[in-house]
Short mmCIF file of C-alpha atoms in Angstrom, two decimals:
data_model
loop_
_atom_site.label_atom_id
_atom_site.label_comp_id
_atom_site.label_asym_id
_atom_site.label_seq_id
_atom_site.Cartn_x
_atom_site.Cartn_y
_atom_site.Cartn_z
CA MET R 22 77.32 87.71 110.00
CA THR R 23 78.41 90.68 112.46
CA TYR R 24 80.50 93.33 110.70
CA ASP R 25 84.03 93.39 112.44
CA HIS R 26 85.51 96.74 111.59
CA SER R 27 88.43 96.21 114.09
CA LYS R 28 89.97 94.03 111.34
CA GLN R 29 92.30 96.13 109.07
CA TYR R 30 94.27 95.86 106.29
CA ARG R 31 96.26 98.19 104.21
CA CYS R 32 95.42 97.83 100.12
CA VAL R 33 97.55 100.36 97.78
CA ILE R 34 97.44 101.59 94.65
CA VAL R 35 100.34 103.05 93.08
CA ARG R 36 101.35 106.27 94.13
CA GLY R 37 100.74 109.35 92.04
CA LYS R 38 101.06 113.21 92.76
CA ALA R 39 98.77 115.96 93.55
CA LEU R 40 95.58 116.59 91.82
CA THR R 41 96.67 119.40 89.78
CA ASP R 42 99.98 117.69 88.46
CA LEU R 43 97.60 114.61 87.32
CA ASP R 44 95.30 116.61 85.34
CA ASN R 45 98.26 118.45 83.73
CA LEU R 46 100.06 115.40 83.52
CA LEU R 47 97.58 113.52 81.66
CA PRO R 48 96.82 115.27 78.05
CA ALA R 49 100.72 115.35 78.18
CA TYR R 50 100.96 111.51 78.39
CA ALA R 51 98.44 111.35 75.93
CA ASN R 52 99.65 113.27 73.27
CA ILE R 53 103.08 111.84 73.82
CA LEU R 54 101.40 108.31 73.32
CA SER R 55 99.58 109.65 70.09
CA GLU R 56 103.01 110.56 68.79
CA ILE R 57 104.96 107.44 69.29
CA CYS R 58 102.81 104.34 69.71
CA PRO R 59 102.73 102.03 68.36
CA CYS R 60 106.23 100.80 68.64
CA ASP R 61 108.45 98.20 69.83
CA ASN R 62 109.22 98.33 73.81
CA ASP R 63 113.04 99.72 73.48
CA THR R 64 111.96 102.82 71.49
CA PHE R 65 109.04 103.24 73.76
CA LYS R 66 111.47 103.36 76.64
CA ILE R 67 113.41 105.84 74.67
CA GLU R 68 111.27 108.24 73.08
CA PHE R 69 108.73 108.61 75.67
CA ASN R 70 111.19 109.54 78.09
CA ARG R 71 112.93 112.07 75.85
CA ARG R 72 109.61 113.61 75.09
CA LEU R 73 108.25 114.24 78.31
CA SER R 74 111.81 115.47 79.45
CA ASP R 75 111.66 118.04 76.64
CA SER R 76 108.09 118.92 77.71
CA LEU R 77 108.37 119.05 81.45
CA SER R 78 111.93 119.54 81.74
CA ILE R 79 113.03 116.66 84.05
CA GLN R 80 116.28 115.40 83.69
CA THR R 81 116.84 112.12 86.11
CA LYS R 82 116.42 109.04 84.33
CA LYS R 83 114.41 107.43 87.53
CA THR R 84 112.01 110.02 87.43
CA LEU R 85 110.72 109.78 84.07
CA ASP R 86 110.75 105.70 84.40
CA ASN R 87 108.29 106.43 87.18
CA HIS R 88 106.29 108.78 85.21
CA ARG R 89 105.89 106.18 81.94
CA THR R 90 105.73 102.72 84.28
CA GLU R 91 103.72 103.79 87.22
CA ILE R 92 101.79 106.71 86.59
CA ALA R 93 101.24 106.60 82.72
CA GLY R 94 101.39 102.75 82.81
CA LYS R 95 99.75 101.25 85.86
CA LEU R 96 98.25 103.70 87.67
CA PHE R 97 96.58 105.10 84.72
CA GLY R 98 96.60 102.11 82.00
CA MET R 99 97.27 104.38 79.13
CA TYR R 100 99.07 101.87 76.73
CA PHE R 101 99.88 97.93 76.81
CA GLU R 102 102.29 95.61 75.70
CA ASP R 103 100.70 92.91 73.04
CA GLN R 104 101.45 89.40 72.25
CA ASP R 105 104.33 90.50 69.65
CA GLY R 106 106.00 93.06 72.52
CA VAL R 107 104.70 95.93 70.83
CA ILE R 108 103.47 98.96 72.94
CA ASN R 109 99.93 100.21 72.32
CA ILE R 110 97.94 103.30 72.86
CA SER R 111 94.69 102.57 75.29
CA ASP R 112 91.44 102.31 74.23
CA ARG R 113 91.10 104.97 77.42
CA THR R 114 93.59 106.90 75.86
CA LEU R 115 92.39 107.06 72.50
CA LYS R 116 88.93 108.33 73.81
CA LEU R 117 90.79 111.11 75.74
CA LEU R 118 92.86 111.91 72.69
CA GLU R 119 89.40 112.58 70.69
CA ASP R 120 86.89 114.15 73.33
CA SER R 121 89.40 116.16 75.27
CA ASP R 122 87.20 114.94 78.71
CA GLN R 123 89.66 114.40 81.33
CA PRO R 124 87.14 113.99 84.15
CA ALA R 125 85.86 111.11 81.85
CA PHE R 126 88.93 109.42 81.65
CA PHE R 127 89.06 109.53 85.31
CA LYS R 128 85.19 107.81 85.40
CA ASP R 129 86.42 105.12 83.27
CA LEU R 130 89.52 104.46 85.57
CA CYS R 131 87.51 104.66 88.57
CA ALA R 132 85.29 102.10 87.03
CA LYS R 133 88.13 99.73 86.36
CA TYR R 134 89.63 99.85 89.45
CA GLN R 135 89.54 96.67 91.78
CA PHE R 136 91.47 94.67 94.28
CA PRO R 137 93.37 92.23 93.74
CA SER R 138 94.86 94.83 91.45
CA GLY R 139 97.59 94.42 88.70
CA MET R 140 99.34 97.79 89.28
CA ASN R 141 101.08 96.44 92.32
CA LYS R 142 103.69 94.00 91.68
CA MET R 143 102.95 90.36 91.85
CA HIS R 144 104.07 89.35 95.22
CA THR R 145 101.50 92.00 96.54
CA VAL R 146 98.93 90.34 94.61
CA GLN R 147 99.57 87.15 95.91
CA GLU R 148 99.27 88.59 99.39
CA GLN R 149 95.80 90.07 98.59
CA VAL R 150 94.96 86.83 97.32
CA SER R 151 96.15 85.11 100.26
CA HIS R 152 93.75 87.44 102.76
CA GLY R 153 90.63 86.39 100.44
CA ILE R 154 90.58 90.30 99.05
CA LYS R 155 87.89 90.70 96.28
CA ILE R 156 86.10 94.02 95.67
CA ARG R 157 85.45 97.02 93.21
CA GLN R 158 86.64 99.09 96.01
CA LEU R 159 85.45 102.30 94.59
CA SER R 160 81.96 101.15 93.99
CA PHE R 161 81.54 99.93 97.09
CA VAL R 162 82.60 103.70 98.23
CA MET R 163 79.95 105.19 95.92
CA LYS R 164 77.59 103.00 97.18
CA ILE R 165 78.02 104.14 100.89
CA LEU R 166 78.25 107.72 100.00
CA LEU R 167 75.10 107.85 97.78
CA GLU R 168 73.19 105.93 100.45
CA CYS R 169 74.30 108.81 102.75
CA ASN R 170 73.40 111.44 100.42
CA LYS R 171 69.99 110.27 100.29
CA LEU R 172 69.65 110.37 104.36
CA GLY R 173 71.35 114.07 104.11
CA ASN R 174 74.39 112.81 105.87
CA HIS R 175 77.92 112.49 104.81
CA LEU R 176 81.43 111.05 105.83
CA THR R 177 84.64 111.85 106.32
CA LYS R 178 87.58 110.96 104.86
CA LYS R 179 88.91 109.21 108.28
CA GLU R 180 85.40 107.27 107.89
CA VAL R 181 86.01 106.00 104.36
CA GLY R 182 89.19 105.10 105.18
CA TYR R 183 88.50 103.26 108.10
CA TYR R 184 85.51 101.50 107.48
CA ILE R 185 85.68 100.98 103.86
CA LEU R 186 89.17 101.27 102.34
CA ASN R 187 91.37 99.61 104.83
CA SER R 188 88.81 97.18 106.74
CA LEU R 189 89.56 93.60 106.04
CA GLU R 190 86.22 92.51 105.58
CA VAL R 191 85.29 94.98 103.42
CA LEU R 192 88.10 94.01 100.80
CA GLN R 193 86.95 90.78 101.09
CA GLY R 194 83.45 91.17 100.33
CA LYS R 195 82.27 89.93 103.31
CA THR R 196 80.24 92.69 104.63
CA SER R 197 77.51 95.23 103.01
CA PRO R 198 76.92 98.51 103.15
CA GLU R 199 74.21 98.39 105.53
CA GLU R 200 76.42 96.64 107.93
CA VAL R 201 79.17 99.32 107.78
CA LEU R 202 76.69 102.42 107.58
CA LYS R 203 74.76 100.84 110.77
CA GLN R 204 78.28 100.26 112.64
CA ILE R 205 79.43 104.18 111.76
CA SER R 206 75.98 105.50 112.72
CA GLU R 207 76.42 103.45 115.89
CA ASP R 208 80.04 104.88 116.72
CA ARG R 209 79.04 108.37 115.95
CA LYS R 210 75.94 108.29 118.46
CA ASN R 211 78.39 107.21 121.42
CA ASN R 212 80.80 109.92 120.12
CA ILE R 213 83.16 107.01 119.26
CA ILE R 214 86.10 108.33 116.63
CA ARG R 215 88.18 105.56 114.69
CA GLU R 216 90.99 106.31 112.00
CA VAL R 217 93.51 104.14 110.68
CA ASN R 218 96.56 103.96 112.63
CA THR R 219 99.68 101.79 111.65
CA PRO R 220 102.19 101.74 114.84
CA GLY R 221 105.39 103.37 114.16
CA LYS R 222 103.79 105.23 110.93
CA ALA R 223 102.90 109.08 110.56
CA SER R 224 99.59 110.05 109.74
CA SER R 225 100.30 110.68 106.11
CA TYR R 226 101.43 106.78 105.80
CA ASN R 227 98.07 105.66 107.18
CA TYR R 228 96.12 107.76 105.06
CA GLN R 229 98.06 107.99 101.71
CA HIS R 230 96.51 105.01 99.91
CA ILE R 231 92.88 106.22 101.12
CA ASN R 232 93.85 109.53 99.83
CA GLU R 233 95.12 108.24 96.38
CA GLN R 234 91.86 106.55 95.92
CA LEU R 235 89.58 109.29 96.96
CA ASN R 236 91.52 111.63 94.81
CA LEU R 237 90.85 110.01 91.82
CA LEU R 238 86.97 109.95 92.51
CA VAL R 239 87.77 113.60 92.76
CA LEU R 240 89.49 114.03 89.28
CA ALA R 241 86.51 112.18 87.91
CA ASN R 242 84.35 114.75 89.11
CA VAL R 243 82.08 112.81 91.17
CA ILE R 244 83.13 113.84 94.87
CA THR R 245 84.54 116.82 96.65
CA PHE R 246 85.82 117.32 100.07
CA ASP R 247 86.61 119.75 102.49
CA ASP R 248 88.30 119.67 106.14
CA GLN R 249 85.75 117.46 107.38
CA ASN R 250 82.99 116.11 104.85
CA ILE R 251 82.94 114.41 101.27
CA TYR R 252 80.40 115.24 99.50
CA ILE R 253 78.82 113.84 95.78
CA ASN R 254 78.30 115.82 92.96
CA SER R 255 74.52 115.68 92.18
CA LYS R 256 75.18 116.72 88.55
CA GLU R 257 77.27 113.32 87.74
CA MET R 258 74.04 111.01 89.17
CA PRO R 259 74.08 109.15 86.04
CA TYR R 260 77.36 107.95 86.43
CA ILE R 261 77.39 107.93 90.33
CA GLU R 262 74.27 105.58 90.45
CA ASN R 263 75.88 103.17 88.05
CA LEU R 264 79.45 102.67 89.43
CA ALA R 265 77.33 102.06 92.76
CA SER R 266 75.33 99.91 91.49
CA LYS R 267 78.56 97.63 90.71
CA TYR R 268 79.51 97.32 94.66
CA SER R 269 78.47 93.53 95.53
CA LEU R 270 79.81 92.35 91.82
CA PRO R 271 82.97 90.27 91.80
CA PRO R 272 85.92 92.26 90.15
CA VAL R 273 85.92 91.51 86.83
CA PHE R 274 89.87 90.48 86.46
CA ASP R 275 89.80 87.39 88.23
CA PHE R 276 93.80 86.58 89.86
CA TYR R 277 92.09 83.68 91.59
CA SER R 278 92.49 82.05 88.36
CA TYR R 279 95.76 81.77 87.93
CA ASN R 280 98.34 80.15 89.80
CA LEU R 281 100.82 82.94 91.27
CA SER R 282 103.10 80.57 92.51
CA ALA R 283 104.47 79.66 88.95
CA LEU R 284 106.69 82.47 87.45
CA THR R 285 105.25 82.14 83.94
CA ILE R 286 102.06 82.26 85.22
CA ARG R 287 102.78 85.37 87.13
CA ASN R 288 104.05 86.85 83.79
CA LYS R 289 101.30 85.96 82.18
CA ALA R 290 98.85 87.27 84.55
CA GLU R 291 100.88 90.53 84.15
CA LEU R 292 100.47 91.12 80.59
CA GLU R 293 96.77 89.62 80.60
CA TRP R 294 96.37 92.37 83.20
CA ASP R 295 97.72 95.37 81.62
CA GLN R 296 95.74 94.16 78.12
CA TYR R 297 92.53 94.29 80.26
CA PHE R 298 92.96 97.48 82.24
CA SER R 299 93.34 99.28 78.82
CA LYS R 300 90.27 98.56 77.62
CA LEU R 301 87.28 100.68 78.30
CA SER R 302 85.03 99.98 81.00
CA ASP R 303 81.32 98.29 80.32
CA LEU R 304 79.85 101.87 81.39
CA GLU R 305 77.86 103.46 78.81
CA VAL R 306 79.56 106.52 76.98
CA ASP R 307 77.04 109.07 77.80
CA VAL R 308 77.38 108.03 81.46
CA LEU R 309 81.33 108.52 81.24
CA ASN R 310 81.15 111.80 79.34
CA THR R 311 81.39 114.98 81.44
CA SER R 312 78.69 117.85 80.65
CA THR R 313 80.52 121.50 80.97
CA GLU R 314 77.44 121.97 83.30
CA ALA R 315 78.53 119.18 85.46
CA LEU R 316 81.72 121.32 85.96
CA LEU R 317 80.19 124.76 86.18
CA ASN R 318 77.50 126.92 87.07
CA ILE R 319 77.06 128.30 83.69
CA ASP R 320 73.97 128.19 81.69
CA PHE R 321 74.43 128.06 78.09
CA PRO R 322 71.00 129.17 76.92
CA GLU R 323 71.31 128.27 73.14
CA ALA R 324 72.01 124.70 74.16
CA PRO R 325 69.27 122.40 74.60
CA GLN R 326 69.00 120.45 78.06
CA GLY R 327 70.98 117.39 78.61
CA ARG R 328 73.79 117.83 75.84
CA ALA R 329 77.23 118.49 75.68
CA PHE R 330 78.23 115.16 75.63
CA ASP R 331 80.33 114.88 72.77
CA THR R 332 83.15 117.01 70.95
CA VAL R 333 80.62 118.97 68.96
CA ALA R 334 79.08 120.25 72.45
CA LEU R 335 82.26 121.07 73.91
CA GLY R 336 82.88 123.08 71.22
CA ASP R 337 79.90 125.19 71.41
CA ASP R 338 80.13 125.88 74.86
CA GLY R 339 83.89 127.02 74.42
CA GLU R 340 82.76 129.18 71.38
CA GLU R 341 79.59 130.76 73.39
CA HIS R 342 82.09 131.44 76.45
CA VAL R 343 84.52 133.22 74.51
CA TYR R 344 81.47 135.26 72.26
CA ARG R 345 80.17 136.31 75.79
CA ILE R 346 83.62 137.87 76.99
CA GLU R 347 84.54 139.35 73.47
CA ARG R 348 81.09 141.11 73.63
CA ALA R 349 81.45 142.37 77.00
CA ARG R 350 85.17 143.35 76.40
CA ILE R 351 84.29 145.44 73.14
CA GLU R 352 80.79 146.65 74.60
CA SER R 353 82.94 148.17 77.53
CA ARG R 354 85.23 150.26 75.23
CA PHE R 355 83.70 150.40 72.09
CA PRO R 356 80.08 150.00 71.65
CA ARG R 357 79.77 151.00 68.65
CA LEU R 358 81.28 147.75 67.39
CA VAL R 359 79.82 145.23 69.32
CA ASN R 360 77.58 144.05 66.44
CA ARG R 361 80.83 143.09 64.40
CA ILE R 362 81.64 140.04 66.53
CA LYS R 363 80.28 137.10 65.24
CA LYS R 364 80.14 133.22 65.53
CA LEU R 365 81.21 131.75 62.70
CA GLY R 366 81.95 128.02 64.29
CA LYS R 367 79.28 126.44 62.03
CA ILE R 368 80.81 127.68 58.58
CA LYS R 369 83.24 124.71 57.72
CA GLY R 370 86.56 126.16 55.81
CA LEU R 371 87.14 129.30 57.53
CA GLY R 372 89.72 128.13 59.99
CA TYR R 373 88.18 130.46 63.01
CA ASP R 374 85.00 130.50 65.03
CA ILE R 375 84.66 133.92 66.44
CA GLN R 376 85.35 137.17 64.34
CA SER R 377 85.81 140.04 66.66
CA VAL R 378 87.68 143.12 66.68
CA LEU R 379 91.18 144.24 68.06
CA GLY R 380 89.58 146.48 70.39
CA ASP R 381 93.00 148.29 71.49
CA GLY R 382 95.28 150.58 69.97
CA PRO R 383 95.34 152.47 67.09
CA ASN R 384 93.81 149.53 65.10
CA ALA R 385 91.04 148.88 67.48
CA ASP R 386 88.61 148.45 64.56
CA PHE R 387 90.58 145.88 62.79
CA ALA R 388 89.40 142.36 62.59
CA LYS R 389 90.36 139.52 65.11
CA TYR R 390 90.04 135.89 64.37
CA ILE R 391 89.69 133.27 67.37
CA GLU R 392 90.25 129.79 67.33
CA VAL R 393 88.78 128.36 70.15
CA LYS R 394 89.97 124.93 71.63
CA SER R 395 88.23 123.73 74.82
CA THR R 396 88.89 121.07 77.11
CA LYS R 397 87.50 119.85 80.28
CA ARG R 398 89.29 118.86 83.36
CA VAL R 399 88.36 119.12 87.34
CA THR R 400 91.16 121.59 88.72
CA PRO R 401 92.53 124.58 86.44
CA PRO R 402 96.13 124.23 84.75
CA SER R 403 98.69 126.13 87.03
CA ASP R 404 100.94 128.96 86.36
CA ILE R 405 103.41 126.31 84.68
CA PHE R 406 102.15 123.44 82.41
CA THR R 407 102.17 121.95 79.10
CA ASP R 408 99.49 121.39 76.44
CA THR R 409 98.71 120.31 73.15
CA ILE R 410 95.91 120.99 70.66
CA ASN R 411 95.29 119.94 67.18
CA LEU R 412 94.38 122.44 64.07
CA THR R 413 92.93 121.35 61.17
CA ARG R 414 94.63 122.55 57.84
CA ASN R 415 92.27 125.42 57.25
CA GLU R 416 92.84 126.66 60.88
CA TRP R 417 96.78 126.70 60.08
CA ILE R 418 96.25 128.61 56.86
CA ALA R 419 94.12 131.42 58.97
CA ALA R 420 96.96 131.48 61.33
CA GLN R 421 99.54 132.11 58.31
CA GLN R 422 97.21 134.67 56.73
CA HIS R 423 95.97 136.86 59.45
CA LYS R 424 99.34 136.47 61.33
CA GLN R 425 98.87 139.03 64.09
CA ASN R 426 95.34 139.43 64.28
CA PHE R 427 94.88 135.53 64.51
CA TYR R 428 94.28 134.24 68.21
CA ILE R 429 93.57 130.68 69.53
CA TYR R 430 91.70 130.68 72.80
CA ARG R 431 92.42 127.55 74.90
CA VAL R 432 89.42 127.12 77.19
CA TYR R 433 89.87 125.16 80.20
CA PHE R 434 86.52 124.33 81.81
CA SER R 435 87.54 123.12 85.47
CA GLN R 436 85.30 122.65 88.67
CA GLY R 437 83.94 125.88 89.38
CA GLU R 438 86.36 128.18 87.18
CA THR R 439 87.13 128.57 83.54
CA LYS R 440 90.48 129.86 82.38
CA ILE R 441 91.61 131.34 78.95
CA PHE R 442 95.08 130.59 77.54
CA ILE R 443 95.29 133.11 74.95
CA ILE R 444 97.80 132.26 72.28
CA GLU R 445 98.81 135.06 69.72
CA ASN R 446 99.91 135.01 66.20
CA PRO R 447 101.02 131.28 66.53
CA TYR R 448 102.44 131.10 62.92
CA GLU R 449 104.95 133.82 63.83
CA GLN R 450 105.20 131.93 66.89
CA ASN R 451 106.39 128.64 65.51
CA GLU R 452 108.53 130.45 63.26
CA GLN R 453 110.55 132.18 66.43
CA GLY R 454 110.39 128.68 68.45
CA THR R 455 108.20 129.90 71.05
CA LEU R 456 105.68 126.99 70.21
CA TYR R 457 106.00 123.99 68.16
CA ALA R 458 103.95 122.86 65.40
CA VAL R 459 104.26 119.23 64.15
CA PRO R 460 102.51 118.44 60.96
CA LEU R 461 101.34 115.04 61.64
CA ASN R 462 98.64 114.03 58.75
CA TYR R 463 99.68 113.46 55.04
CA ARG R 464 97.52 113.97 52.06
CA LEU R 465 98.45 111.30 49.18
CA ASP R 466 97.94 112.67 45.32
CA PHE R 467 98.09 110.22 43.36
CA ASP R 468 97.13 109.22 39.18
CA HIS R 469 96.77 105.74 37.37
CA ASN R 470 100.81 105.36 37.54
CA SER R 471 100.90 104.54 41.13
CA GLY R 472 98.53 101.19 41.21
CA GLY R 473 96.41 99.28 39.61
CA PHE R 474 92.67 98.62 40.28
CA TYR R 475 91.53 95.27 42.14
CA ALA R 476 90.58 92.63 39.50
CA SER R 477 88.01 90.51 40.62
CA ALA R 478 88.25 86.45 40.38
#
């Protein structure tokens, strides 16, 4: 079959927001969900909106509803409704809460994306089915980008948009990457530039759905692009190769097996899609997870090569980064005190990771206690943002005990940049209301009067 690139078809996903906004919103959504789920639907709507409004100072109900249903729900698959009408937190969100690896969240998300997609309204799904749409589109994109990379070539966003993400025969699964690349090569030789063009629509409309999908791959830390070309991140090659290998497989969720002309079946399909989409993809965890080396050009000499695929390694990287900064800071001012800077994160029960010195003012040689909390994301946080971290009981006791000498260093490992947000004296700030410590765990002390031993039959 000859690839007919001229057949164009607009396949859309839920409209998101700017890259930094999505990176900022993800942990905010996750922490709200961790606090309120599971719960019934009515409670979920009220509590999610209320807490997001408090967190982001959003007052408009329509905007809050859009965050809850369209972005956190349909676009990100962060929660789902079960057969009993209870809203539950998704596996993908639980993983994020555990490992603070935002690129891994987006990697898993990209691996689940497909057309037809239940993130769209069911009438849109019906239309896609009627056109024979059936593809794992981001796998197809990565397959072509990978093949180009092997040849030392790069595609533009316009080429990916026209020849892949807006191409009917590609979306129908009727053509191969080889045919697409051949057509692109021929057009380039003939100096032919093709691009998506919808009569009567602006360029922003033509590429909105294309940019939305490519942005997810950027947030997954697997591609970057400039004004001209798209580049793959060679440090994420295990994930890229795994994702690309699935380009020819049919979508996992089969909308073609449902009679979408019947309302009850459409509702069933939508419910089952939400439940499916909330599950993790079939990719191995060590392929999904993001090493700090894949985000930054930083060498951590004490770390064995190939690690940084778990929360312990993330904590070690953050501790190492802060330790280096503290040593450099004190060495430039009070070299005689530099040997008092110690990494103590491996000692359980202390409540802090690094013991340093203040290095300023009349009390320069007083001890400074630093608890390091690290996270990974593609974009650095903006000047206005919200975030949440979890402290252990020992860490909070240390904050209470050391007060103005206790600091939390929130380390954001992001693409090409590491930012550290410093919180001084969190215990006092909680008292003053400039941050909020919420007790989430309960310890149960009980004795023989509290119950009885199990009596075997």
